[in-house]
C-alpha cells in the first residue's frame, strides 16, 4: 500500500472534468482516501512548489495554481505513485502517451490538468500540506 497526492488543477476544474480524473484512478484499482476543494493563495502555491523556485516558470506556475479552485486528493493503492503518474502522462502533453489524462485534456505544459507526487517522500510532504490526520482514511 502506497499513498500519493494528486491535484486537479484550476484548468481541470474549469473544464468540468474532476469526475473523469477520479474515474481514471478508480478504474486502475486505486482508491480516493482524501478529497477536498480549496483555492490556494499565491504564497500557498509558492510553498507547495518550493522545489521549483529557481525555475523560470515558477512565477507563472504559482499564478496559475492560485487562479481558481483546485481539488487535492490522496490516492492509495499498490504502487500508487507510479500508477498515478502513468495515468496522468508526461508533464508536456505533447509527449504524453495516448489515453493519458494530459494527452486527452491538457492545453499546455503548464495547464496540464493534474498533478501527481513524483516519489513517496514527496507524497508525504504534499499530503500533509493539504490534509490533516482526520481528513485521510
Ligand atoms: P506538475 O507535475 O504539477 O509539476 C510542476 C509544474 O510546473 C508542472 O506540472 C507544470 O504545470 C508546470 N510547468 C510549467 N512549465 C513547465 C516546464 N517547462 N517544465 C516542467 N513543468 C512546467
mmCIF file of C-alpha atoms and ligand atoms in Angstrom:
data_model
loop_
_atom_site.group_PDB
_atom_site.id
_atom_site.type_symbol
_atom_site.label_atom_id
_atom_site.label_comp_id
_atom_site.label_asym_id
_atom_site.label_seq_id
_atom_site.Cartn_x
_atom_site.Cartn_y
_atom_site.Cartn_z
ATOM 1 C CA UNK A 1 0.000 0.000 0.000
ATOM 2 C CA UNK A 2 1.332 3.401 -1.008
ATOM 3 C CA UNK A 3 -0.174 6.904 -0.851
ATOM 4 C CA UNK A 4 0.294 9.775 -3.253
ATOM 5 C CA UNK A 5 -1.130 13.267 -3.705
ATOM 6 C CA UNK A 6 -2.910 14.250 -6.866
ATOM 7 C CA UNK A 7 -4.434 17.654 -7.616
ATOM 8 C CA UNK A 8 -6.996 18.533 -10.259
ATOM 9 C CA UNK A 9 -5.570 21.919 -11.253
ATOM 10 C CA UNK A 10 -7.627 25.079 -11.986
ATOM 11 C CA UNK A 11 -7.862 24.189 -15.698
ATOM 12 C CA UNK A 12 -9.257 20.732 -14.884
ATOM 13 C CA UNK A 13 -11.854 22.214 -12.530
ATOM 14 C CA UNK A 14 -12.858 24.824 -15.174
ATOM 15 C CA UNK A 15 -13.161 22.092 -17.832
ATOM 16 C CA UNK A 16 -15.588 20.204 -15.558
ATOM 17 C CA UNK A 17 -13.542 17.002 -15.617
ATOM 18 C CA UNK A 18 -12.918 16.413 -11.886
ATOM 19 C CA UNK A 19 -15.021 13.254 -12.129
ATOM 20 C CA UNK A 20 -13.229 11.977 -15.207
ATOM 21 C CA UNK A 21 -9.842 12.347 -13.483
ATOM 22 C CA UNK A 22 -11.090 10.475 -10.411
ATOM 23 C CA UNK A 23 -12.701 7.776 -12.588
ATOM 24 C CA UNK A 24 -9.399 7.019 -14.281
ATOM 25 C CA UNK A 25 -7.676 6.480 -10.945
ATOM 26 C CA UNK A 26 -10.540 4.325 -9.667
ATOM 27 C CA UNK A 27 -10.656 2.287 -12.880
ATOM 28 C CA UNK A 28 -6.987 1.401 -12.282
ATOM 29 C CA UNK A 29 -7.904 -0.052 -8.880
ATOM 30 C CA UNK A 30 -6.697 2.952 -6.860
ATOM 31 C CA UNK A 31 -8.766 4.402 -4.009
ATOM 32 C CA UNK A 32 -9.534 8.013 -3.118
ATOM 33 C CA UNK A 33 -8.713 8.240 0.604
ATOM 34 C CA UNK A 34 -8.877 12.041 0.998
ATOM 35 C CA UNK A 35 -10.575 14.751 -1.066
ATOM 36 C CA UNK A 36 -11.305 18.489 -0.854
ATOM 37 C CA UNK A 37 -11.672 21.654 -2.924
ATOM 38 C CA UNK A 38 -9.568 24.681 -1.989
ATOM 39 C CA UNK A 39 -8.337 27.901 -3.547
ATOM 40 C CA UNK A 40 -4.652 28.493 -2.881
ATOM 41 C CA UNK A 41 -3.228 31.952 -2.345
ATOM 42 C CA UNK A 42 -0.140 32.792 -4.401
ATOM 43 C CA UNK A 43 2.008 32.325 -1.257
ATOM 44 C CA UNK A 44 0.451 28.899 -0.582
ATOM 45 C CA UNK A 45 1.130 27.812 -4.172
ATOM 46 C CA UNK A 46 4.731 29.063 -3.809
ATOM 47 C CA UNK A 47 5.255 26.956 -0.663
ATOM 48 C CA UNK A 48 3.744 23.870 -2.312
ATOM 49 C CA UNK A 49 6.020 24.211 -5.357
ATOM 50 C CA UNK A 50 9.083 25.465 -3.407
ATOM 51 C CA UNK A 51 11.327 22.830 -5.057
ATOM 52 C CA UNK A 52 10.757 24.658 -8.355
ATOM 53 C CA UNK A 53 11.508 28.180 -7.049
ATOM 54 C CA UNK A 54 14.616 28.642 -9.199
ATOM 55 C CA UNK A 55 12.846 27.525 -12.384
ATOM 56 C CA UNK A 56 11.907 30.147 -14.980
ATOM 57 C CA UNK A 57 8.269 29.006 -14.896
ATOM 58 C CA UNK A 58 7.869 29.364 -11.092
ATOM 59 C CA UNK A 59 6.059 32.732 -11.167
ATOM 60 C CA UNK A 60 3.687 31.709 -13.918
ATOM 61 C CA UNK A 61 3.044 28.280 -12.358
ATOM 62 C CA UNK A 62 2.147 29.729 -8.965
ATOM 63 C CA UNK A 63 -0.088 32.402 -10.582
ATOM 64 C CA UNK A 64 -1.863 29.637 -12.479
ATOM 65 C CA UNK A 65 -2.220 27.350 -9.447
ATOM 66 C CA UNK A 66 -3.779 30.189 -7.433
ATOM 67 C CA UNK A 67 -6.075 31.350 -10.270
ATOM 68 C CA UNK A 68 -9.073 29.245 -9.200
ATOM 69 C CA UNK A 69 -10.173 26.310 -7.055
ATOM 70 C CA UNK A 70 -8.203 23.068 -7.136
ATOM 71 C CA UNK A 71 -9.099 19.559 -5.959
ATOM 72 C CA UNK A 72 -6.323 17.886 -3.978
ATOM 73 C CA UNK A 73 -6.839 14.195 -3.262
ATOM 74 C CA UNK A 74 -5.000 11.375 -1.573
ATOM 75 C CA UNK A 75 -4.809 8.308 -3.790
ATOM 76 C CA UNK A 76 -3.946 4.946 -2.231
ATOM 77 C CA UNK A 77 -3.052 1.504 -3.535
ATOM 78 C CA UNK A 78 -0.176 -0.698 -4.599
ATOM 79 C CA UNK A 79 2.466 1.335 -6.442
ATOM 80 C CA UNK A 80 0.186 4.414 -6.253
ATOM 81 C CA UNK A 81 2.916 6.993 -7.032
ATOM 82 C CA UNK A 82 3.902 5.365 -10.317
ATOM 83 C CA UNK A 83 0.373 4.334 -11.289
ATOM 84 C CA UNK A 84 -0.930 7.887 -10.886
ATOM 85 C CA UNK A 85 1.974 9.272 -12.917
ATOM 86 C CA UNK A 86 1.380 6.715 -15.666
ATOM 87 C CA UNK A 87 -2.328 7.575 -15.796
ATOM 88 C CA UNK A 88 -1.535 11.335 -15.922
ATOM 89 C CA UNK A 89 1.028 11.066 -18.732
ATOM 90 C CA UNK A 90 4.128 13.190 -19.335
ATOM 91 C CA UNK A 91 4.246 16.768 -17.940
ATOM 92 C CA UNK A 92 4.350 18.056 -21.512
ATOM 93 C CA UNK A 93 1.043 16.925 -23.026
ATOM 94 C CA UNK A 94 2.690 16.816 -26.463
ATOM 95 C CA UNK A 95 4.898 13.993 -25.185
ATOM 96 C CA UNK A 96 2.153 12.234 -23.203
ATOM 97 C CA UNK A 97 1.131 8.739 -24.293
ATOM 98 C CA UNK A 98 -2.267 8.187 -25.913
ATOM 99 C CA UNK A 99 -5.039 7.524 -23.407
ATOM 100 C CA UNK A 100 -3.411 9.522 -20.598
ATOM 101 C CA UNK A 101 -5.206 12.391 -18.848
ATOM 102 C CA UNK A 102 -2.795 15.022 -20.125
ATOM 103 C CA UNK A 103 -2.862 13.736 -23.706
ATOM 104 C CA UNK A 104 -6.644 13.809 -23.691
ATOM 105 C CA UNK A 105 -7.266 17.117 -21.885
ATOM 106 C CA UNK A 106 -4.172 19.357 -21.407
ATOM 107 C CA UNK A 107 -3.701 22.626 -23.302
ATOM 108 C CA UNK A 108 -0.082 23.449 -22.411
ATOM 109 C CA UNK A 109 2.912 22.256 -20.400
ATOM 110 C CA UNK A 110 1.660 24.454 -17.521
ATOM 111 C CA UNK A 111 -2.109 23.983 -17.827
ATOM 112 C CA UNK A 112 -1.762 20.216 -17.718
ATOM 113 C CA UNK A 113 -4.937 19.359 -15.738
ATOM 114 C CA UNK A 114 -3.430 17.297 -12.967
ATOM 115 C CA UNK A 115 -0.532 16.982 -10.549
ATOM 116 C CA UNK A 116 0.892 13.803 -9.007
ATOM 117 C CA UNK A 117 3.696 13.417 -6.453
ATOM 118 C CA UNK A 118 6.965 12.272 -8.050
ATOM 119 C CA UNK A 119 8.101 9.961 -5.193
ATOM 120 C CA UNK A 120 6.850 8.507 -1.903
ATOM 121 C CA UNK A 121 8.886 11.059 0.133
ATOM 122 C CA UNK A 122 7.453 13.962 -1.868
ATOM 123 C CA UNK A 123 3.986 12.473 -1.388
ATOM 124 C CA UNK A 124 4.365 12.546 2.414
ATOM 125 C CA UNK A 125 5.116 16.305 2.318
ATOM 126 C CA UNK A 126 2.417 17.034 -0.260
ATOM 127 C CA UNK A 127 -0.320 15.034 1.529
ATOM 128 C CA UNK A 128 0.462 16.790 4.832
ATOM 129 C CA UNK A 129 0.329 20.144 3.030
ATOM 130 C CA UNK A 130 -3.388 19.709 2.287
ATOM 131 C CA UNK A 131 -4.729 17.118 4.750
ATOM 132 C CA UNK A 132 -4.558 16.601 8.499
ATOM 133 C CA UNK A 133 -4.733 13.167 10.145
ATOM 134 C CA UNK A 134 -8.543 13.317 10.477
ATOM 135 C CA UNK A 135 -9.027 14.018 6.767
ATOM 136 C CA UNK A 136 -7.390 10.939 5.243
ATOM 137 C CA UNK A 137 -8.500 7.322 5.511
HETATM 138 P P1 LIG B 1 3.468 19.440 -12.107
HETATM 139 O O1 LIG B 1 3.506 17.965 -12.301
HETATM 140 O O2 LIG B 1 2.417 19.972 -11.186
HETATM 141 O O3 LIG B 1 4.909 19.953 -11.600
HETATM 142 C C1 LIG B 1 5.400 21.242 -11.870
HETATM 143 C C2 LIG B 1 4.527 22.011 -12.807
HETATM 144 O O4 LIG B 1 5.126 23.128 -13.418
HETATM 145 C C3 LIG B 1 4.113 21.129 -13.962
HETATM 146 O O5 LIG B 1 3.238 20.119 -13.544
HETATM 147 C C4 LIG B 1 3.529 22.178 -14.913
HETATM 148 O O6 LIG B 1 2.196 22.524 -14.552
HETATM 149 C C5 LIG B 1 4.407 23.405 -14.630
HETATM 150 N N1 LIG B 1 5.329 23.733 -15.722
HETATM 151 C C6 LIG B 1 5.272 24.838 -16.466
HETATM 152 N N2 LIG B 1 6.262 24.890 -17.347
HETATM 153 C C7 LIG B 1 6.995 23.785 -17.170
HETATM 154 C C8 LIG B 1 8.168 23.275 -17.793
HETATM 155 N N3 LIG B 1 8.791 23.921 -18.791
HETATM 156 N N4 LIG B 1 8.630 22.086 -17.353
HETATM 157 C C9 LIG B 1 8.025 21.444 -16.333
HETATM 158 N N5 LIG B 1 6.906 21.891 -15.706
HETATM 159 C C10 LIG B 1 6.389 23.050 -16.128
#
